[in-house]
Amino acid sequence: MDRILDRFGHVQEEYEHLVGYALESQAREVLHGLGFRGLQFKDDQIDGDVGALSGGWKMRVALARVLLGPQDTAAGDQ
């Protein structure tokens, strides 16, 4: 059991180092900005299966992924 807890601690530290918690918060903020809030969506539904969404909502998820992805600054210089 101690090995498992030790491994969990290392994994959690690495996740934090990779800004995992901040990314989750940013993702929720972007999804809320794209309409994933209010009467249609509750916060716990944001964690649900994307496959269950309609095409329009899936497109918003795809847009959120683009907005949250790595920024390629060289692409704007062309």
mmCIF file of N, CA, C and O in Angstrom:
data_model
loop_
_atom_site.group_PDB
_atom_site.id
_atom_site.type_symbol
_atom_site.label_atom_id
_atom_site.label_comp_id
_atom_site.label_asym_id
_atom_site.label_seq_id
_atom_site.Cartn_x
_atom_site.Cartn_y
_atom_site.Cartn_z
ATOM 1 N N MET A 1 0.819 -1.184 0.000
ATOM 2 C CA MET A 1 0.000 0.000 0.000
ATOM 3 C C MET A 1 0.875 1.264 0.000
ATOM 4 O O MET A 1 0.544 2.232 -0.653
ATOM 5 N N ASP A 2 1.990 1.215 0.734
ATOM 6 C CA ASP A 2 2.883 2.373 0.774
ATOM 7 C C ASP A 2 3.456 2.683 -0.611
ATOM 8 O O ASP A 2 3.612 3.853 -0.965
ATOM 9 N N ARG A 3 3.764 1.636 -1.376
ATOM 10 C CA ARG A 3 4.284 1.852 -2.737
ATOM 11 C C ARG A 3 3.250 2.552 -3.606
ATOM 12 O O ARG A 3 3.590 3.437 -4.387
ATOM 13 N N ILE A 4 2.010 2.150 -3.469
ATOM 14 C CA ILE A 4 0.940 2.747 -4.275
ATOM 15 C C ILE A 4 0.766 4.222 -3.913
ATOM 16 O O ILE A 4 0.658 5.072 -4.792
ATOM 17 N N LEU A 5 0.754 4.524 -2.624
ATOM 18 C CA LEU A 5 0.608 5.912 -2.187
ATOM 19 C C LEU A 5 1.806 6.754 -2.615
ATOM 20 O O LEU A 5 1.643 7.917 -3.021
ATOM 21 N N ASP A 6 2.998 6.176 -2.557
ATOM 22 C CA ASP A 6 4.185 6.885 -2.995
ATOM 23 C C ASP A 6 4.109 7.185 -4.492
ATOM 24 O O ASP A 6 4.402 8.301 -4.932
ATOM 25 N N ARG A 7 3.707 6.197 -5.265
ATOM 26 C CA ARG A 7 3.563 6.375 -6.720
ATOM 27 C C ARG A 7 2.502 7.427 -7.027
ATOM 28 O O ARG A 7 2.689 8.283 -7.891
ATOM 29 N N PHE A 8 1.387 7.387 -6.311
ATOM 30 C CA PHE A 8 0.326 8.373 -6.498
ATOM 31 C C PHE A 8 0.854 9.781 -6.231
ATOM 32 O O PHE A 8 0.559 10.718 -6.972
ATOM 33 N N GLY A 9 1.654 9.931 -5.172
ATOM 34 C CA GLY A 9 2.240 11.229 -4.858
ATOM 35 C C GLY A 9 3.127 11.744 -5.970
ATOM 36 O O GLY A 9 3.070 12.922 -6.336
ATOM 37 N N HIS A 10 3.941 10.867 -6.556
ATOM 38 C CA HIS A 10 4.818 11.261 -7.668
ATOM 39 C C HIS A 10 4.006 11.653 -8.900
ATOM 40 O O HIS A 10 4.322 12.651 -9.566
ATOM 41 N N VAL A 11 2.981 10.888 -9.195
ATOM 42 C CA VAL A 11 2.143 11.185 -10.362
ATOM 43 C C VAL A 11 1.423 12.515 -10.162
ATOM 44 O O VAL A 11 1.344 13.337 -11.080
ATOM 45 N N GLN A 12 0.924 12.737 -8.964
ATOM 46 C CA GLN A 12 0.234 13.985 -8.676
ATOM 47 C C GLN A 12 1.187 15.184 -8.782
ATOM 48 O O GLN A 12 0.813 16.226 -9.322
ATOM 49 N N GLU A 13 2.394 15.047 -8.320
ATOM 50 C CA GLU A 13 3.389 16.113 -8.446
ATOM 51 C C GLU A 13 3.692 16.406 -9.913
ATOM 52 O O GLU A 13 3.811 17.569 -10.315
ATOM 53 N N GLU A 14 3.834 15.373 -10.713
ATOM 54 C CA GLU A 14 4.113 15.553 -12.140
ATOM 55 C C GLU A 14 2.945 16.249 -12.835
ATOM 56 O O GLU A 14 3.135 17.130 -13.663
ATOM 57 N N TYR A 15 1.724 15.856 -12.491
ATOM 58 C CA TYR A 15 0.523 16.479 -13.056
ATOM 59 C C TYR A 15 0.501 17.964 -12.715
ATOM 60 O O TYR A 15 0.224 18.800 -13.572
ATOM 61 N N GLU A 16 0.822 18.287 -11.474
ATOM 62 C CA GLU A 16 0.864 19.681 -11.046
ATOM 63 C C GLU A 16 1.985 20.428 -11.773
ATOM 64 O O GLU A 16 1.799 21.572 -12.210
ATOM 65 N N HIS A 17 3.127 19.787 -11.928
ATOM 66 C CA HIS A 17 4.261 20.391 -12.644
ATOM 67 C C HIS A 17 3.895 20.700 -14.097
ATOM 68 O O HIS A 17 4.341 21.706 -14.664
ATOM 69 N N LEU A 18 3.086 19.849 -14.706
ATOM 70 C CA LEU A 18 2.668 20.041 -16.094
ATOM 71 C C LEU A 18 1.459 20.964 -16.213
ATOM 72 O O LEU A 18 0.856 21.062 -17.274
ATOM 73 N N VAL A 19 1.112 21.634 -15.141
ATOM 74 C CA VAL A 19 0.033 22.614 -15.081
ATOM 75 C C VAL A 19 -1.331 21.960 -15.350
ATOM 76 O O VAL A 19 -2.221 22.565 -15.930
ATOM 77 N N GLY A 20 -1.493 20.733 -14.933
ATOM 78 C CA GLY A 20 -2.743 20.018 -15.164
ATOM 79 C C GLY A 20 -3.941 20.646 -14.491
ATOM 80 O O GLY A 20 -5.008 20.758 -15.083
ATOM 81 N N TYR A 21 -3.775 21.094 -13.255
ATOM 82 C CA TYR A 21 -4.900 21.690 -12.540
ATOM 83 C C TYR A 21 -5.308 23.020 -13.160
ATOM 84 O O TYR A 21 -6.491 23.317 -13.286
ATOM 85 N N ALA A 22 -4.348 23.819 -13.571
ATOM 86 C CA ALA A 22 -4.649 25.099 -14.215
ATOM 87 C C ALA A 22 -5.336 24.866 -15.559
ATOM 88 O O ALA A 22 -6.270 25.591 -15.913
ATOM 89 N N LEU A 23 -4.900 23.865 -16.299
ATOM 90 C CA LEU A 23 -5.503 23.575 -17.598
ATOM 91 C C LEU A 23 -6.963 23.167 -17.433
ATOM 92 O O LEU A 23 -7.817 23.584 -18.213
ATOM 93 N N GLU A 24 -7.259 22.379 -16.418
ATOM 94 C CA GLU A 24 -8.651 21.979 -16.180
ATOM 95 C C GLU A 24 -9.520 23.203 -15.897
ATOM 96 O O GLU A 24 -10.626 23.328 -16.419
ATOM 97 N N SER A 25 -9.017 24.114 -15.112
ATOM 98 C CA SER A 25 -9.748 25.343 -14.802
ATOM 99 C C SER A 25 -9.934 26.192 -16.059
ATOM 100 O O SER A 25 -11.020 26.727 -16.304
ATOM 101 N N GLN A 26 -8.885 26.309 -16.860
ATOM 102 C CA GLN A 26 -8.977 27.073 -18.112
ATOM 103 C C GLN A 26 -9.978 26.432 -19.067
ATOM 104 O O GLN A 26 -10.730 27.122 -19.748
ATOM 105 N N ALA A 27 -9.989 25.099 -19.116
ATOM 106 C CA ALA A 27 -10.916 24.393 -20.001
ATOM 107 C C ALA A 27 -12.358 24.687 -19.605
ATOM 108 O O ALA A 27 -13.205 24.954 -20.462
ATOM 109 N N ARG A 28 -12.643 24.651 -18.316
ATOM 110 C CA ARG A 28 -14.002 24.968 -17.852
ATOM 111 C C ARG A 28 -14.375 26.403 -18.215
ATOM 112 O O ARG A 28 -15.492 26.677 -18.642
ATOM 113 N N GLU A 29 -13.433 27.324 -18.055
ATOM 114 C CA GLU A 29 -13.691 28.723 -18.375
ATOM 115 C C GLU A 29 -14.001 28.890 -19.867
ATOM 116 O O GLU A 29 -14.939 29.584 -20.248
ATOM 117 N N VAL A 30 -13.199 28.253 -20.726
ATOM 118 C CA VAL A 30 -13.431 28.339 -22.172
ATOM 119 C C VAL A 30 -14.765 27.697 -22.541
ATOM 120 O O VAL A 30 -15.555 28.264 -23.309
ATOM 121 N N LEU A 31 -15.049 26.522 -21.976
ATOM 122 C CA LEU A 31 -16.318 25.858 -22.280
ATOM 123 C C LEU A 31 -17.509 26.693 -21.815
ATOM 124 O O LEU A 31 -18.524 26.777 -22.517
ATOM 125 N N HIS A 32 -17.396 27.327 -20.670
ATOM 126 C CA HIS A 32 -18.472 28.209 -20.221
ATOM 127 C C HIS A 32 -18.647 29.355 -21.208
ATOM 128 O O HIS A 32 -19.780 29.723 -21.538
ATOM 129 N N GLY A 33 -17.554 29.915 -21.692
ATOM 130 C CA GLY A 33 -17.619 30.994 -22.670
ATOM 131 C C GLY A 33 -18.235 30.565 -23.995
ATOM 132 O O GLY A 33 -18.806 31.383 -24.714
ATOM 133 N N LEU A 34 -18.148 29.284 -24.292
ATOM 134 C CA LEU A 34 -18.727 28.753 -25.533
ATOM 135 C C LEU A 34 -20.153 28.256 -25.335
ATOM 136 O O LEU A 34 -20.727 27.645 -26.225
ATOM 137 N N GLY A 35 -20.722 28.522 -24.171
ATOM 138 C CA GLY A 35 -22.136 28.201 -23.949
ATOM 139 C C GLY A 35 -22.420 26.983 -23.100
ATOM 140 O O GLY A 35 -23.576 26.620 -22.918
ATOM 141 N N PHE A 36 -21.396 26.323 -22.596
ATOM 142 C CA PHE A 36 -21.591 25.142 -21.754
ATOM 143 C C PHE A 36 -21.889 25.575 -20.324
ATOM 144 O O PHE A 36 -21.093 25.385 -19.419
ATOM 145 N N ARG A 37 -23.031 26.185 -20.131
ATOM 146 C CA ARG A 37 -23.457 26.609 -18.792
ATOM 147 C C ARG A 37 -24.940 26.925 -18.835
ATOM 148 O O ARG A 37 -25.570 26.835 -19.867
ATOM 149 N N GLY A 38 -25.464 27.325 -17.724
ATOM 150 C CA GLY A 38 -26.861 27.712 -17.666
ATOM 151 C C GLY A 38 -27.784 26.519 -17.551
ATOM 152 O O GLY A 38 -27.434 25.496 -16.971
ATOM 153 N N LEU A 39 -28.955 26.645 -18.121
ATOM 154 C CA LEU A 39 -29.980 25.600 -17.996
ATOM 155 C C LEU A 39 -29.621 24.336 -18.759
ATOM 156 O O LEU A 39 -29.974 23.246 -18.354
ATOM 157 N N GLN A 40 -28.925 24.484 -19.891
ATOM 158 C CA GLN A 40 -28.628 23.313 -20.716
ATOM 159 C C GLN A 40 -27.524 22.438 -20.142
ATOM 160 O O GLN A 40 -27.557 21.226 -20.286
ATOM 161 N N PHE A 41 -26.525 23.043 -19.518
ATOM 162 C CA PHE A 41 -25.378 22.287 -19.018
ATOM 163 C C PHE A 41 -25.063 22.677 -17.586
ATOM 164 O O PHE A 41 -24.977 23.845 -17.260
ATOM 165 N N LYS A 42 -24.839 21.678 -16.783
ATOM 166 C CA LYS A 42 -24.366 21.895 -15.422
ATOM 167 C C LYS A 42 -22.891 21.491 -15.385
ATOM 168 O O LYS A 42 -22.412 20.801 -16.264
ATOM 169 N N ASP A 43 -22.158 21.959 -14.373
ATOM 170 C CA ASP A 43 -20.720 21.687 -14.303
ATOM 171 C C ASP A 43 -20.398 20.201 -14.367
ATOM 172 O O ASP A 43 -19.430 19.803 -15.011
ATOM 173 N N ASP A 44 -21.210 19.355 -13.745
ATOM 174 C CA ASP A 44 -20.903 17.924 -13.768
ATOM 175 C C ASP A 44 -21.111 17.324 -15.156
ATOM 176 O O ASP A 44 -20.531 16.310 -15.490
ATOM 177 N N GLN A 45 -21.910 17.962 -15.996
ATOM 178 C CA GLN A 45 -22.115 17.469 -17.349
ATOM 179 C C GLN A 45 -20.926 17.787 -18.258
ATOM 180 O O GLN A 45 -20.723 17.126 -19.268
ATOM 181 N N ILE A 46 -20.140 18.774 -17.894
ATOM 182 C CA ILE A 46 -18.949 19.100 -18.682
ATOM 183 C C ILE A 46 -17.981 17.926 -18.662
ATOM 184 O O ILE A 46 -17.249 17.695 -19.615
ATOM 185 N N ASP A 47 -18.007 17.154 -17.590
ATOM 186 C CA ASP A 47 -17.126 15.994 -17.474
ATOM 187 C C ASP A 47 -17.678 14.766 -18.179
ATOM 188 O O ASP A 47 -17.068 13.710 -18.148
ATOM 189 N N GLY A 48 -18.811 14.889 -18.838
ATOM 190 C CA GLY A 48 -19.472 13.751 -19.469
ATOM 191 C C GLY A 48 -18.859 13.345 -20.795
ATOM 192 O O GLY A 48 -17.823 13.855 -21.231
ATOM 193 N N ASP A 49 -19.536 12.430 -21.470
ATOM 194 C CA ASP A 49 -19.087 11.853 -22.730
ATOM 195 C C ASP A 49 -19.374 12.801 -23.893
ATOM 196 O O ASP A 49 -20.532 13.147 -24.145
ATOM 197 N N VAL A 50 -18.350 13.222 -24.596
ATOM 198 C CA VAL A 50 -18.517 14.118 -25.739
ATOM 199 C C VAL A 50 -19.338 13.438 -26.833
ATOM 200 O O VAL A 50 -20.090 14.096 -27.553
ATOM 201 N N GLY A 51 -19.228 12.125 -26.947
ATOM 202 C CA GLY A 51 -19.969 11.389 -27.964
ATOM 203 C C GLY A 51 -21.477 11.509 -27.837
ATOM 204 O O GLY A 51 -22.209 11.316 -28.805
ATOM 205 N N ALA A 52 -21.960 11.872 -26.661
ATOM 206 C CA ALA A 52 -23.399 12.007 -26.436
ATOM 207 C C ALA A 52 -23.924 13.369 -26.887
ATOM 208 O O ALA A 52 -25.132 13.595 -26.914
ATOM 209 N N LEU A 53 -23.033 14.271 -27.267
ATOM 210 C CA LEU A 53 -23.439 15.618 -27.661
ATOM 211 C C LEU A 53 -23.864 15.663 -29.126
ATOM 212 O O LEU A 53 -23.456 14.835 -29.937
ATOM 213 N N SER A 54 -24.640 16.688 -29.471
ATOM 214 C CA SER A 54 -25.023 16.894 -30.868
ATOM 215 C C SER A 54 -23.830 17.450 -31.634
ATOM 216 O O SER A 54 -22.813 17.856 -31.050
ATOM 217 N N GLY A 55 -23.940 17.503 -32.935
ATOM 218 C CA GLY A 55 -22.837 17.975 -33.776
ATOM 219 C C GLY A 55 -22.396 19.391 -33.463
ATOM 220 O O GLY A 55 -21.205 19.696 -33.458
ATOM 221 N N GLY A 56 -23.344 20.281 -33.193
ATOM 222 C CA GLY A 56 -23.005 21.664 -32.880
ATOM 223 C C GLY A 56 -22.205 21.791 -31.593
ATOM 224 O O GLY A 56 -21.252 22.574 -31.508
ATOM 225 N N TRP A 57 -22.597 21.010 -30.584
ATOM 226 C CA TRP A 57 -21.875 21.039 -29.307
ATOM 227 C C TRP A 57 -20.505 20.388 -29.454
ATOM 228 O O TRP A 57 -19.531 20.842 -28.857
ATOM 229 N N LYS A 58 -20.409 19.355 -30.285
ATOM 230 C CA LYS A 58 -19.102 18.741 -30.528
ATOM 231 C C LYS A 58 -18.162 19.735 -31.212
ATOM 232 O O LYS A 58 -16.968 19.759 -30.929
ATOM 233 N N MET A 59 -18.711 20.566 -32.089
ATOM 234 C CA MET A 59 -17.901 21.584 -32.761
ATOM 235 C C MET A 59 -17.371 22.583 -31.740
ATOM 236 O O MET A 59 -16.214 23.012 -31.823
ATOM 237 N N ARG A 60 -18.178 22.927 -30.759
ATOM 238 C CA ARG A 60 -17.717 23.844 -29.707
ATOM 239 C C ARG A 60 -16.609 23.209 -28.874
ATOM 240 O O ARG A 60 -15.663 23.886 -28.468
ATOM 241 N N VAL A 61 -16.718 21.905 -28.614
ATOM 242 C CA VAL A 61 -15.655 21.202 -27.885
ATOM 243 C C VAL A 61 -14.369 21.231 -28.709
ATOM 244 O O VAL A 61 -13.286 21.477 -28.178
ATOM 245 N N ALA A 62 -14.486 21.020 -30.015
ATOM 246 C CA ALA A 62 -13.314 21.057 -30.892
ATOM 247 C C ALA A 62 -12.677 22.455 -30.883
ATOM 248 O O ALA A 62 -11.450 22.590 -30.839
ATOM 249 N N LEU A 63 -13.506 23.489 -30.903
ATOM 250 C CA LEU A 63 -12.995 24.858 -30.847
ATOM 251 C C LEU A 63 -12.280 25.106 -29.523
ATOM 252 O O LEU A 63 -11.205 25.728 -29.489
ATOM 253 N N ALA A 64 -12.831 24.600 -28.433
ATOM 254 C CA ALA A 64 -12.188 24.748 -27.121
ATOM 255 C C ALA A 64 -10.818 24.080 -27.118
ATOM 256 O O ALA A 64 -9.858 24.627 -26.567
ATOM 257 N N ARG A 65 -10.717 22.914 -27.745
ATOM 258 C CA ARG A 65 -9.421 22.218 -27.815
ATOM 259 C C ARG A 65 -8.396 23.060 -28.567
ATOM 260 O O ARG A 65 -7.233 23.134 -28.183
ATOM 261 N N VAL A 66 -8.832 23.709 -29.641
ATOM 262 C CA VAL A 66 -7.929 24.561 -30.411
ATOM 263 C C VAL A 66 -7.500 25.757 -29.563
ATOM 264 O O VAL A 66 -6.318 26.108 -29.517
ATOM 265 N N LEU A 67 -8.451 26.369 -28.876
ATOM 266 C CA LEU A 67 -8.145 27.544 -28.060
ATOM 267 C C LEU A 67 -7.216 27.212 -26.894
ATOM 268 O O LEU A 67 -6.410 28.046 -26.487
ATOM 269 N N LEU A 68 -7.315 26.005 -26.369
ATOM 270 C CA LEU A 68 -6.499 25.604 -25.225
ATOM 271 C C LEU A 68 -5.180 24.957 -25.617
ATOM 272 O O LEU A 68 -4.305 24.777 -24.784
ATOM 273 N N GLY A 69 -5.040 24.621 -26.886
ATOM 274 C CA GLY A 69 -3.841 23.923 -27.348
ATOM 275 C C GLY A 69 -2.627 24.824 -27.371
ATOM 276 O O GLY A 69 -2.704 26.028 -27.117
ATOM 277 N N PRO A 70 -1.477 24.236 -27.682
ATOM 278 C CA PRO A 70 -0.251 25.035 -27.757
ATOM 279 C C PRO A 70 -0.375 26.107 -28.828
ATOM 280 O O PRO A 70 -0.924 25.856 -29.909
ATOM 281 N N GLN A 71 0.098 27.273 -28.516
ATOM 282 C CA GLN A 71 0.020 28.388 -29.439
ATOM 283 C C GLN A 71 1.234 28.389 -30.352
ATOM 284 O O GLN A 71 2.368 28.445 -29.885
ATOM 285 N N ASP A 72 1.008 28.308 -31.650
ATOM 286 C CA ASP A 72 2.095 28.344 -32.631
ATOM 287 C C ASP A 72 2.252 29.778 -33.119
ATOM 288 O O ASP A 72 1.545 30.222 -34.016
ATOM 289 N N THR A 73 3.159 30.509 -32.507
ATOM 290 C CA THR A 73 3.320 31.922 -32.847
ATOM 291 C C THR A 73 3.876 32.114 -34.251
ATOM 292 O O THR A 73 3.651 33.127 -34.878
ATOM 293 N N ALA A 74 4.586 31.125 -34.768
ATOM 294 C CA ALA A 74 5.153 31.249 -36.117
ATOM 295 C C ALA A 74 4.072 31.254 -37.185
ATOM 296 O O ALA A 74 4.248 31.831 -38.252
ATOM 297 N N ALA A 75 2.925 30.627 -36.928
ATOM 298 C CA ALA A 75 1.862 30.561 -37.922
ATOM 299 C C ALA A 75 1.316 31.933 -38.252
ATOM 300 O O ALA A 75 0.917 32.209 -39.374
ATOM 301 N N GLY A 76 1.299 32.842 -37.284
ATOM 302 C CA GLY A 76 0.796 34.181 -37.533
ATOM 303 C C GLY A 76 1.768 35.070 -38.275
ATOM 304 O O GLY A 76 1.407 36.138 -38.772
ATOM 305 N N ASP A 77 3.011 34.660 -38.415
ATOM 306 C CA ASP A 77 4.025 35.481 -39.067
ATOM 307 C C ASP A 77 4.067 35.301 -40.575
ATOM 308 O O ASP A 77 4.809 35.988 -41.243
ATOM 309 N N GLN A 78 3.296 34.377 -41.099
ATOM 310 C CA GLN A 78 3.390 34.084 -42.524
ATOM 311 C C GLN A 78 2.650 35.073 -43.357
ATOM 312 O O GLN A 78 1.719 35.651 -43.117
#
